[in-house]
CSV table of N, CA and C and ligand atoms in Angstrom, one decimal:
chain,number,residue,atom,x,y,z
A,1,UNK,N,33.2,-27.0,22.5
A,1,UNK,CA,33.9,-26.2,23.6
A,1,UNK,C,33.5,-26.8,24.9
A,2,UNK,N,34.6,-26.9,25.6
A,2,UNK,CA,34.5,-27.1,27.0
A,2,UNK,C,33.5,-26.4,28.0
A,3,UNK,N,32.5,-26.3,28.4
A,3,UNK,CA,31.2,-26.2,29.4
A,3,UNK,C,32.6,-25.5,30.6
A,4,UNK,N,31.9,-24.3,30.8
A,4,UNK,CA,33.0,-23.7,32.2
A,4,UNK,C,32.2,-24.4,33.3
A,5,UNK,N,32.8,-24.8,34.4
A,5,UNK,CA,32.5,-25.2,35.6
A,5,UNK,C,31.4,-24.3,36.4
A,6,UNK,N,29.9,-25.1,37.1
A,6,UNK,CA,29.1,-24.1,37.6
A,6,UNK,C,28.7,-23.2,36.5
A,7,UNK,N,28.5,-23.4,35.3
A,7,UNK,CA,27.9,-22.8,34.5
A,7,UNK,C,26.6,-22.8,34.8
A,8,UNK,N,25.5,-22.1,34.1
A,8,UNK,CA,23.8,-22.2,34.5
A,8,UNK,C,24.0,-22.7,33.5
A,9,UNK,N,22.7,-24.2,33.6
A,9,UNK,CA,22.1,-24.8,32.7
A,9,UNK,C,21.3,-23.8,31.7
A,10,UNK,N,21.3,-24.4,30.6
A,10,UNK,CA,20.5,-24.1,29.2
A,10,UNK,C,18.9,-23.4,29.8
A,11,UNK,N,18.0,-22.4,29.9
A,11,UNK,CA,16.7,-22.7,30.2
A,11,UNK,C,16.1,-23.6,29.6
A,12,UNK,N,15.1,-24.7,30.0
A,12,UNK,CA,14.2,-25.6,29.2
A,12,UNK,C,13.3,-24.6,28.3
A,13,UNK,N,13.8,-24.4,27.4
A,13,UNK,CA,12.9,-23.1,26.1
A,13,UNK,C,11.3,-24.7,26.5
A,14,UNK,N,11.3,-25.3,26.2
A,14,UNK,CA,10.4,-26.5,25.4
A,14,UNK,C,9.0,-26.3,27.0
A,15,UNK,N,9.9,-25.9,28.1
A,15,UNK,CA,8.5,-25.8,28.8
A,15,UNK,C,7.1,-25.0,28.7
A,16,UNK,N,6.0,-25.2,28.8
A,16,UNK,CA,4.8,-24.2,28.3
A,16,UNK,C,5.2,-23.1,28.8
A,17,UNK,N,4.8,-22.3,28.2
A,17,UNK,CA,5.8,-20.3,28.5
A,17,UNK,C,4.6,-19.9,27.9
A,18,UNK,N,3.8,-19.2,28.0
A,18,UNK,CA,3.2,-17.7,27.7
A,18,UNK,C,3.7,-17.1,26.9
A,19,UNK,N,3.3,-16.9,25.3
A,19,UNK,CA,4.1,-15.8,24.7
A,19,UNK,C,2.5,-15.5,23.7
A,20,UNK,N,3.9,-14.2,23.1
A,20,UNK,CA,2.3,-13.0,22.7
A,20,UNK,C,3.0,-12.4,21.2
A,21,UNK,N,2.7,-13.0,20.1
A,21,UNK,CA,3.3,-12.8,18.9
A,21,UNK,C,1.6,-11.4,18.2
A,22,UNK,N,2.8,-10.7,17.6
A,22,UNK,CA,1.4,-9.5,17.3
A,22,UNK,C,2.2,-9.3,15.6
A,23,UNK,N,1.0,-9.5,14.6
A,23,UNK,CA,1.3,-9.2,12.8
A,23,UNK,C,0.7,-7.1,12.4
A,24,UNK,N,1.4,-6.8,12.2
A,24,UNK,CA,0.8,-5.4,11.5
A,24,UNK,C,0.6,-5.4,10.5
A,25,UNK,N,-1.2,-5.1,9.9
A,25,UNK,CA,-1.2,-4.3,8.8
A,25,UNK,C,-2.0,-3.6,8.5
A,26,UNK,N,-1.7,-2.8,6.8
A,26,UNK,CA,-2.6,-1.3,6.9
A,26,UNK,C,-3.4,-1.6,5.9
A,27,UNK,N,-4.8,-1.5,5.9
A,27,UNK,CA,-5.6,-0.5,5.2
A,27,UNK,C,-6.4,0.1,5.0
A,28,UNK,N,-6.7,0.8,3.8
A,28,UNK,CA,-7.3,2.0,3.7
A,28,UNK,C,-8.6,2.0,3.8
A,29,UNK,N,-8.9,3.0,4.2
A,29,UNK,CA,-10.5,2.9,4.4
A,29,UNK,C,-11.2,4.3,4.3
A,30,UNK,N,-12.3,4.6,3.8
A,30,UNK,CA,-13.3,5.8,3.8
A,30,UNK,C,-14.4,5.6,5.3
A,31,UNK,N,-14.5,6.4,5.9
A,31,UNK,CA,-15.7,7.0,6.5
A,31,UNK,C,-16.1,8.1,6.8
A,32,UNK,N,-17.4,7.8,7.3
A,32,UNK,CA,-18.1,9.2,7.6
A,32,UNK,C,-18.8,8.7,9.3
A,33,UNK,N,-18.3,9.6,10.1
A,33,UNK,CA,-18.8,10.1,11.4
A,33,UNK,C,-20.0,10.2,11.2
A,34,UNK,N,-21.5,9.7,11.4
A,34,UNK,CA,-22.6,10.6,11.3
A,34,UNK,C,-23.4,9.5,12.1
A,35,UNK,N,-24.5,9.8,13.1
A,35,UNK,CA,-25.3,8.9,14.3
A,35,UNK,C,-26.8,9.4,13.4
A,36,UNK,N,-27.5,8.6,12.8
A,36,UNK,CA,-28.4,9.4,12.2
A,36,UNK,C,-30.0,9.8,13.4
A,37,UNK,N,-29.3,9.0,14.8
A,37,UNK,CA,-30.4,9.0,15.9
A,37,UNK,C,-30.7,11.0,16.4
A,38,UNK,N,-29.2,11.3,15.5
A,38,UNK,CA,-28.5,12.7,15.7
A,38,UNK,C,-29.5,13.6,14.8
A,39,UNK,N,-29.7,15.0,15.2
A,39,UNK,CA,-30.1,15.8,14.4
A,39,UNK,C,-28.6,16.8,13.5
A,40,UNK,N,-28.7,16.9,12.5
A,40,UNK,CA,-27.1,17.5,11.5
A,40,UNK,C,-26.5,18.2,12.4
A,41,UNK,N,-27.1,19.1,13.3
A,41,UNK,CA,-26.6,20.3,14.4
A,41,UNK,C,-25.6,19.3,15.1
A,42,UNK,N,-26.2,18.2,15.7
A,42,UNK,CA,-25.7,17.6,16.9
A,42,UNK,C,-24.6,16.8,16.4
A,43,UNK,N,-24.7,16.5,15.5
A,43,UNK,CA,-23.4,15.1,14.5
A,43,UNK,C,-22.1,16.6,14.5
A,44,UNK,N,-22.4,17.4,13.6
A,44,UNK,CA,-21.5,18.4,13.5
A,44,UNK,C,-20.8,18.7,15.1
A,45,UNK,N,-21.8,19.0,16.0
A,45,UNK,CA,-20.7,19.4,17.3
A,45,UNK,C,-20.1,17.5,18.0
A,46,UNK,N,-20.3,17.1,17.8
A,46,UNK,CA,-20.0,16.0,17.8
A,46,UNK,C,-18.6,15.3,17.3
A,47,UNK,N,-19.0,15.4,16.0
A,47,UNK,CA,-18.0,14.6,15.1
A,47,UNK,C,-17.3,15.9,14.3
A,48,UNK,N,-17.4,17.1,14.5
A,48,UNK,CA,-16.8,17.9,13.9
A,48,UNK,C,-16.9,17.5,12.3
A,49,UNK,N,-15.6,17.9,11.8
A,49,UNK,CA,-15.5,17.6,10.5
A,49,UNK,C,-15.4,16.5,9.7
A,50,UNK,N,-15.3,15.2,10.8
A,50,UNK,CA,-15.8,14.3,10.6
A,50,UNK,C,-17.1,14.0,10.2
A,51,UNK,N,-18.0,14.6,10.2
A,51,UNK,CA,-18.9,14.5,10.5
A,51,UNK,C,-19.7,14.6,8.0
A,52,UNK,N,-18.6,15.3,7.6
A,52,UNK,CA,-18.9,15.7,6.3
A,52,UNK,C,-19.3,15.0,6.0
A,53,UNK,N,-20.0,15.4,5.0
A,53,UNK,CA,-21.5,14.2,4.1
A,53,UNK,C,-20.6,13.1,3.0
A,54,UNK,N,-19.6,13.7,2.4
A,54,UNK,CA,-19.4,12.7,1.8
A,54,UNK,C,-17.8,11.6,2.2
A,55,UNK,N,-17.9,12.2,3.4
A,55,UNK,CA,-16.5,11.1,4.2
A,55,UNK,C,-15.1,11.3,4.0
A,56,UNK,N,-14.2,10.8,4.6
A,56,UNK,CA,-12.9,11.0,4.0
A,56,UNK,C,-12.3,9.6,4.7
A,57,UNK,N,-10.7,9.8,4.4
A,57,UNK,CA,-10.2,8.2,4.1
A,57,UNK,C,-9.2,8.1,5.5
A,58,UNK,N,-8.9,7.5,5.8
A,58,UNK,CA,-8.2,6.9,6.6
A,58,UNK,C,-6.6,5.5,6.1
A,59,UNK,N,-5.4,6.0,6.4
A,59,UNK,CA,-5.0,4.3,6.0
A,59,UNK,C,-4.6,4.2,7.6
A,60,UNK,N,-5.7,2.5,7.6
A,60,UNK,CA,-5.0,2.8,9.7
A,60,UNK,C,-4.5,1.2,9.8
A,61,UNK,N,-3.4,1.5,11.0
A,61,UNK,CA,-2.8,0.3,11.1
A,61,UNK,C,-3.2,-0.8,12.2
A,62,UNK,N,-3.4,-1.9,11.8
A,62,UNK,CA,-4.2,-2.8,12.6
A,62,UNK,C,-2.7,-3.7,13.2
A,63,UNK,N,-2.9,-4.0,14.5
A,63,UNK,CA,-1.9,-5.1,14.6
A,63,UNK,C,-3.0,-5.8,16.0
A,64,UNK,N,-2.5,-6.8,15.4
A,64,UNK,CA,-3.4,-7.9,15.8
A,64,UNK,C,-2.0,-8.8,16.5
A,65,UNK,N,-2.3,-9.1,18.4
A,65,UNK,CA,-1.9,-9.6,18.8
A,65,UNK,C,-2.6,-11.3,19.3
A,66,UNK,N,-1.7,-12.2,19.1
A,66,UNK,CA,-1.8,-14.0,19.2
A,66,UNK,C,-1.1,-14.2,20.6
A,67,UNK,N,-1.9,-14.9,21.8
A,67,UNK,CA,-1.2,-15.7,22.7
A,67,UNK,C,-1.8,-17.1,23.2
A,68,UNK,N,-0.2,-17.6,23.7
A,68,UNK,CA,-0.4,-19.2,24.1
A,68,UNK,C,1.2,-19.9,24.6
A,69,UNK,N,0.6,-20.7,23.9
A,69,UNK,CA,1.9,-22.0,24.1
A,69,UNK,C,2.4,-22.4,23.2
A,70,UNK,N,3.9,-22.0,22.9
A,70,UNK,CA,4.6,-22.1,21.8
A,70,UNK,C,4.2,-23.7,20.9
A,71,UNK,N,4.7,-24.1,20.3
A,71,UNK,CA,4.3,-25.5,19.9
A,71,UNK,C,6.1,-25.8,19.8
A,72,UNK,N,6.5,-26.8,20.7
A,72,UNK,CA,7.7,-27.3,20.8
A,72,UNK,C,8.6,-27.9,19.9
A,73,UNK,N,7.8,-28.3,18.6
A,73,UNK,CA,8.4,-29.0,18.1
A,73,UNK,C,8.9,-27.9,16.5
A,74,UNK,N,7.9,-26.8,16.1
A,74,UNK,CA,8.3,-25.7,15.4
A,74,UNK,C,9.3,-24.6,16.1
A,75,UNK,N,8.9,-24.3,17.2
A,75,UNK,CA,9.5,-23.3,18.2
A,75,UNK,C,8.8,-21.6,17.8
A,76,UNK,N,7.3,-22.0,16.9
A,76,UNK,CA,6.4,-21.3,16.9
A,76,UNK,C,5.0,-21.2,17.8
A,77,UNK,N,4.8,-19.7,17.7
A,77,UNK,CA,3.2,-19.8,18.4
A,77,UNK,C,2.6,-20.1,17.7
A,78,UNK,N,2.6,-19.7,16.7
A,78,UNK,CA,1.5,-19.8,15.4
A,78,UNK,C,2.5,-19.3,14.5
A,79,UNK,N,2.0,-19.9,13.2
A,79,UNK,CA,2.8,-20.0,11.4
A,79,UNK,C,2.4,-18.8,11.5
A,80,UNK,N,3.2,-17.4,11.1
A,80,UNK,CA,3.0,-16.3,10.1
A,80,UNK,C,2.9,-16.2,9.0
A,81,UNK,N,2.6,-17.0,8.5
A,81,UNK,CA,2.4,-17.3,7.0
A,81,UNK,C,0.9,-17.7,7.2
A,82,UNK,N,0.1,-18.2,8.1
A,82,UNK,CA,-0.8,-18.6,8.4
A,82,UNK,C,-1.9,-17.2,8.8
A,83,UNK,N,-1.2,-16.7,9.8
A,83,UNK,CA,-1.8,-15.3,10.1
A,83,UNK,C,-2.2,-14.5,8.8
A,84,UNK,N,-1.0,-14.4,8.4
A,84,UNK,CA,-0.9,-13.2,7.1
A,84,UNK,C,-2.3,-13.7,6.6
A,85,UNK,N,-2.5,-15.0,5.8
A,85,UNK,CA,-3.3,-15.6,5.1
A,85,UNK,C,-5.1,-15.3,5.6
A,86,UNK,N,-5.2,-15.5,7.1
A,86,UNK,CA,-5.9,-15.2,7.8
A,86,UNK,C,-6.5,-13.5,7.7
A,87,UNK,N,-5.7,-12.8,7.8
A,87,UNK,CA,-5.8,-11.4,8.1
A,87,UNK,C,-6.3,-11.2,6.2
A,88,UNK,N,-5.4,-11.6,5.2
A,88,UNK,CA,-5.9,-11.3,4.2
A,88,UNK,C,-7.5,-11.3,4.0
A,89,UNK,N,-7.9,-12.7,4.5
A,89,UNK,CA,-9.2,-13.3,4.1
A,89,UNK,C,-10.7,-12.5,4.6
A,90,UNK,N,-10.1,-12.6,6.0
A,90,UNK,CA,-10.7,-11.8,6.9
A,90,UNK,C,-11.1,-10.4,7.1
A,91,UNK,N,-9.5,-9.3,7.1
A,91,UNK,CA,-10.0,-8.1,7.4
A,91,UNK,C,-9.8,-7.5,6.1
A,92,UNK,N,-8.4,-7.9,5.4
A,92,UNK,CA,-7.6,-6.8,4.0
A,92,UNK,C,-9.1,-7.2,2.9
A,93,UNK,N,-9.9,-8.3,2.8
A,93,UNK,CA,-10.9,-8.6,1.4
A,93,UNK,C,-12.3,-7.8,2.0
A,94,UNK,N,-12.5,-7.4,3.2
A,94,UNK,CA,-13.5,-6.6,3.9
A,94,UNK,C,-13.5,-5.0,3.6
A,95,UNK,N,-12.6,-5.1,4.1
A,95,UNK,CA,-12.0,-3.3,4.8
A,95,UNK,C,-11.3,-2.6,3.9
A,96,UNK,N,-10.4,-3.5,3.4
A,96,UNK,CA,-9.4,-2.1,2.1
A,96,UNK,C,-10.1,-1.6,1.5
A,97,UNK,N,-9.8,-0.2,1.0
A,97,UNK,CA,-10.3,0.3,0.1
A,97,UNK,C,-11.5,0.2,0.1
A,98,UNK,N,-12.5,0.2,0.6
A,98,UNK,CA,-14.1,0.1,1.1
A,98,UNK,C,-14.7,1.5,1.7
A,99,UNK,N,-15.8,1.7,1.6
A,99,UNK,CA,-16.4,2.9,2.8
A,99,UNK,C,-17.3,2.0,3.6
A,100,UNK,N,-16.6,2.3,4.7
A,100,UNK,CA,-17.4,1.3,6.2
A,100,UNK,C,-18.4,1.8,6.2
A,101,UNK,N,-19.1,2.8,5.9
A,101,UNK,CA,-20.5,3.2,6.1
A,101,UNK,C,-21.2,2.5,5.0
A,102,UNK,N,-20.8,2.5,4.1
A,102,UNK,CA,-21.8,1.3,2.6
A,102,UNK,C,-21.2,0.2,2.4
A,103,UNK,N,-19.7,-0.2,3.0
A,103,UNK,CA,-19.7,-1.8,2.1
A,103,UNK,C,-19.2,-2.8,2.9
A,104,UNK,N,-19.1,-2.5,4.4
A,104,UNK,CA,-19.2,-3.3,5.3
A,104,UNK,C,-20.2,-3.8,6.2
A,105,UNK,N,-20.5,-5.1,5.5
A,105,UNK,CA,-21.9,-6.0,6.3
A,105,UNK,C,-22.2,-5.5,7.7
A,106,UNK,N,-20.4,-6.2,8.4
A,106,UNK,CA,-20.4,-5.8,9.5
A,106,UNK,C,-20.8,-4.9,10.8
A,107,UNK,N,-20.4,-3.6,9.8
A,107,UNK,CA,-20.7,-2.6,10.5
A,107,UNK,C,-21.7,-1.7,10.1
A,108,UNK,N,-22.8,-2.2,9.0
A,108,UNK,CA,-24.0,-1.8,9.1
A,108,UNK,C,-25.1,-1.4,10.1
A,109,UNK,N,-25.1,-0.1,10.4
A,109,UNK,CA,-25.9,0.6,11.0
A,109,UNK,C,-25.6,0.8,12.2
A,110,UNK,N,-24.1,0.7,12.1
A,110,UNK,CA,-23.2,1.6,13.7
A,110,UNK,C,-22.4,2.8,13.0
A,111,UNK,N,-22.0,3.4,14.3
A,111,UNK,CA,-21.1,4.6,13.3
A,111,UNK,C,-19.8,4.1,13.7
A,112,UNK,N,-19.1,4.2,12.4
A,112,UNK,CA,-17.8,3.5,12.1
A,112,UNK,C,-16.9,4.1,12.9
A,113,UNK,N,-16.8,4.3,14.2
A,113,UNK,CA,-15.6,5.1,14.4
A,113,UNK,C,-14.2,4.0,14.9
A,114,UNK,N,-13.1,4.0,15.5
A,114,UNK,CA,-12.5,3.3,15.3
A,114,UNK,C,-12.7,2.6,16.4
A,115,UNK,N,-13.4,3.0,17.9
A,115,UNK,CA,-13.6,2.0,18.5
A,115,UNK,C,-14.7,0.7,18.0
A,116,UNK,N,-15.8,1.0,17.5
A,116,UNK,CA,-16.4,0.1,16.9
A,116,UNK,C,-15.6,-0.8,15.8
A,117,UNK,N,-15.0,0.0,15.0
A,117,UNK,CA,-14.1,-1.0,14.2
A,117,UNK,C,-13.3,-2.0,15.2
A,118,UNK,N,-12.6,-1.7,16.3
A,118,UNK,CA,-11.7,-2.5,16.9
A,118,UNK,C,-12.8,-3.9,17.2
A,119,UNK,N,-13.7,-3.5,17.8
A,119,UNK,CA,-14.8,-4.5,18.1
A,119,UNK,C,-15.2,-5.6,17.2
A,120,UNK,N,-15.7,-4.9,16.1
A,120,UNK,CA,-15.9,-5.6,15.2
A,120,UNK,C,-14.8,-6.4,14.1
A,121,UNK,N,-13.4,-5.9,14.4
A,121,UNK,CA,-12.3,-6.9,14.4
A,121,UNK,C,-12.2,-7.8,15.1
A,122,UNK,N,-12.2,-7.8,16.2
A,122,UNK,CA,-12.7,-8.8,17.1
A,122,UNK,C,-13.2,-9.9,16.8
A,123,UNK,N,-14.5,-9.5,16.9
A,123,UNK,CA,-15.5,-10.3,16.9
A,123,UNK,C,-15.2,-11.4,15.3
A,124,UNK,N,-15.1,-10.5,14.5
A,124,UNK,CA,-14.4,-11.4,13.4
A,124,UNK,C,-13.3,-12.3,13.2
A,125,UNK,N,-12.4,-11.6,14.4
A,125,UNK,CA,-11.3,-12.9,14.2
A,125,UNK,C,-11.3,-13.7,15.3
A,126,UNK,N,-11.8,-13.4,15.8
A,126,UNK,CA,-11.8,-14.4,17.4
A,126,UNK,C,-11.9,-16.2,17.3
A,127,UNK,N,-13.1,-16.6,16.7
A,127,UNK,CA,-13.1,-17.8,16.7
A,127,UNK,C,-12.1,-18.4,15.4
A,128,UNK,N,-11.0,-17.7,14.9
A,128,UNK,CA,-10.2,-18.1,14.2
A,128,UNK,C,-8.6,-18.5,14.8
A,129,UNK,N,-8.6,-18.4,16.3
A,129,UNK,CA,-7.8,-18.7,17.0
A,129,UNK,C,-8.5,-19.0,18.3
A,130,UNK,N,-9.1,-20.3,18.3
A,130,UNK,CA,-9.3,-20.9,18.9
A,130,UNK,C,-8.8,-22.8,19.4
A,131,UNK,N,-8.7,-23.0,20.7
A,131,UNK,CA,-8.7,-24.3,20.4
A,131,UNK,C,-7.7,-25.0,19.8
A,132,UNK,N,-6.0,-24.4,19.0
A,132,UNK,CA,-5.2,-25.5,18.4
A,132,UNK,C,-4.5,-25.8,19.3
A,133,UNK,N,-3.9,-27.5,18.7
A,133,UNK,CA,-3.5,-28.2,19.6
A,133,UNK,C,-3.4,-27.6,21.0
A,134,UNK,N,-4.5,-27.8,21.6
A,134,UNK,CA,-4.5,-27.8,23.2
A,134,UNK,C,-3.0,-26.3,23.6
A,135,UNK,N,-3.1,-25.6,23.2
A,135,UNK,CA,-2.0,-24.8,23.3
A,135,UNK,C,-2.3,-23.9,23.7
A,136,UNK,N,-3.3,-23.5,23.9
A,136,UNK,CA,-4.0,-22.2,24.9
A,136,UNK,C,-4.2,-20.9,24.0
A,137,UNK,N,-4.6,-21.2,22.2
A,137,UNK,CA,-4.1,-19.8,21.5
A,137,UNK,C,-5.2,-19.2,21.3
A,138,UNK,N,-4.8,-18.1,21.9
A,138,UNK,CA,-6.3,-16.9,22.0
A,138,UNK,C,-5.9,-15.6,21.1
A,139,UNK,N,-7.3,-15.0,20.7
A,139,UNK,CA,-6.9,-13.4,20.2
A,139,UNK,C,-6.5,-13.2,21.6
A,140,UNK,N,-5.3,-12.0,21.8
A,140,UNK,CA,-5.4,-11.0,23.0
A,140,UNK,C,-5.9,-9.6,22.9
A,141,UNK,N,-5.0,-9.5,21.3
A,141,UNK,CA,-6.2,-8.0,21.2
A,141,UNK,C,-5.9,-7.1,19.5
A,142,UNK,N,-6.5,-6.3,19.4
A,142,UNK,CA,-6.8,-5.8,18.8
A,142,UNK,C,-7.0,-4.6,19.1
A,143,UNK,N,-5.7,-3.9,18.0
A,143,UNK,CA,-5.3,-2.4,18.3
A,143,UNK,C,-5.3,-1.6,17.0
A,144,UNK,N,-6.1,-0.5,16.9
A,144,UNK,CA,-6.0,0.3,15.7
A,144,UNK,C,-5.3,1.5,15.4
A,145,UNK,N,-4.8,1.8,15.3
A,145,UNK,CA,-4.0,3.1,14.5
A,145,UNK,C,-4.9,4.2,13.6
A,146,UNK,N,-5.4,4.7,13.9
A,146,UNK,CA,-6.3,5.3,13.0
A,146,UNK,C,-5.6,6.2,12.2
A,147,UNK,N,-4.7,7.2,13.2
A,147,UNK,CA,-3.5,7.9,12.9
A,147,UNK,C,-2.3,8.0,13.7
A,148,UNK,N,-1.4,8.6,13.3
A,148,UNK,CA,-0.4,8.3,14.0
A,148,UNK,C,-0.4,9.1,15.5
A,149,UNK,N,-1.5,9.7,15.9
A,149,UNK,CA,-1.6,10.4,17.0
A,149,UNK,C,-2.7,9.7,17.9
A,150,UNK,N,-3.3,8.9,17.6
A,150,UNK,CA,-4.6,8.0,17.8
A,150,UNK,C,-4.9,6.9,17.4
A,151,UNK,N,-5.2,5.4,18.4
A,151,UNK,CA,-4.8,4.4,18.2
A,151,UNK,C,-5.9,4.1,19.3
A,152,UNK,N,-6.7,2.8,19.2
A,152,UNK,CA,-8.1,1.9,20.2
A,152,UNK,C,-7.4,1.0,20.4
A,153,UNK,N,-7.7,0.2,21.0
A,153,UNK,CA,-7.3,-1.5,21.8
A,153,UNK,C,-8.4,-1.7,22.4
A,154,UNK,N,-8.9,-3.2,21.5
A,154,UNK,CA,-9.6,-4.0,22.2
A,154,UNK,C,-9.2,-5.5,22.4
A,155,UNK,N,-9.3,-5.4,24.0
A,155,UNK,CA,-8.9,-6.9,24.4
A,155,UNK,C,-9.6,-7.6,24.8
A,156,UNK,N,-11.1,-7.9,24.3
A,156,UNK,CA,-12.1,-8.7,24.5
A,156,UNK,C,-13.0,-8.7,25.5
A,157,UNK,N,-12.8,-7.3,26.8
A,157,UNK,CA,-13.7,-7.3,27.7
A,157,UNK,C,-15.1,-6.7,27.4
B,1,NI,NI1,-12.0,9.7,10.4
């Protein structure tokens, strides 16, 4: 097709651009609210019913946001096939189906609430997006869903 006259050029897609690709996913998890620095009175006004002795479950949605510099020659930030793989290894073989109070290394001897989880996602995936090809790819953040009424974001400050 004939190019109309005074048309705007193509944008250069290929020039370094800033973008922010984010993967979702869920799983389930048990905990229990309880500070044991707390006396039972104090965890109870606290954590309310959270607070029950033997916990209850959660399925919360994690989406984990990636930024950088596209790689010009895929016209990706990063492989999602790569991510997925990553998130499997990392959070889904940790966290699913687990109680954060007994079978998370990680979060041994904090109380699991969801901002500490966000953190401790973090902290776990951070140096996993580091440093490829010179492209600037960082975690930006880390957001939890606990429920559909309540959601953390941590973006590394
Ligand atoms: Ni809870």
């Amino acid at each position: 097709m004939k190019q109309k006259k005074n048309a705007p050029s193509p944008a250069p897609v290929n020039r370094p651009r800033k973008l922010y690709v984010t993967r979702t996913i869920e799983f389930n998890a048990a905990h229990r609210l309880f500070n044991p620095e707390f006396s039972e009175e104090k965890n109870r006004e606290i954590y309310g019913k959270c607070t029950n002795a033997h916990g209850h479950g959660h399925n919360y949605l994690l989406e984990i946001t990636l930024g950088g510099i596209m790689d010009p020659e895929t016209g990706f930030l990063f492989d999602l096939k790569e991510l997925k793989a990553i998130l499997e290894d990392e959070v889904m073989a940790r966290f699913d189906h687990r109680h954060l109070n007994h079978d998370v290394a990680e979060l041994k001897g904090l109380v699991p609430t969801t901002e500490v989880l966000a953190i401790v996602i973090w902290d776990i995936l951070e140096e996993q997006f580091q440093n490829i090809d010179n492209r600037e790819i960082s975690l930006q953040a880390v957001k939890i869903h606990e429920t559909g009424k309540n959601s953390v974001s941590y973006l590394g400050e």
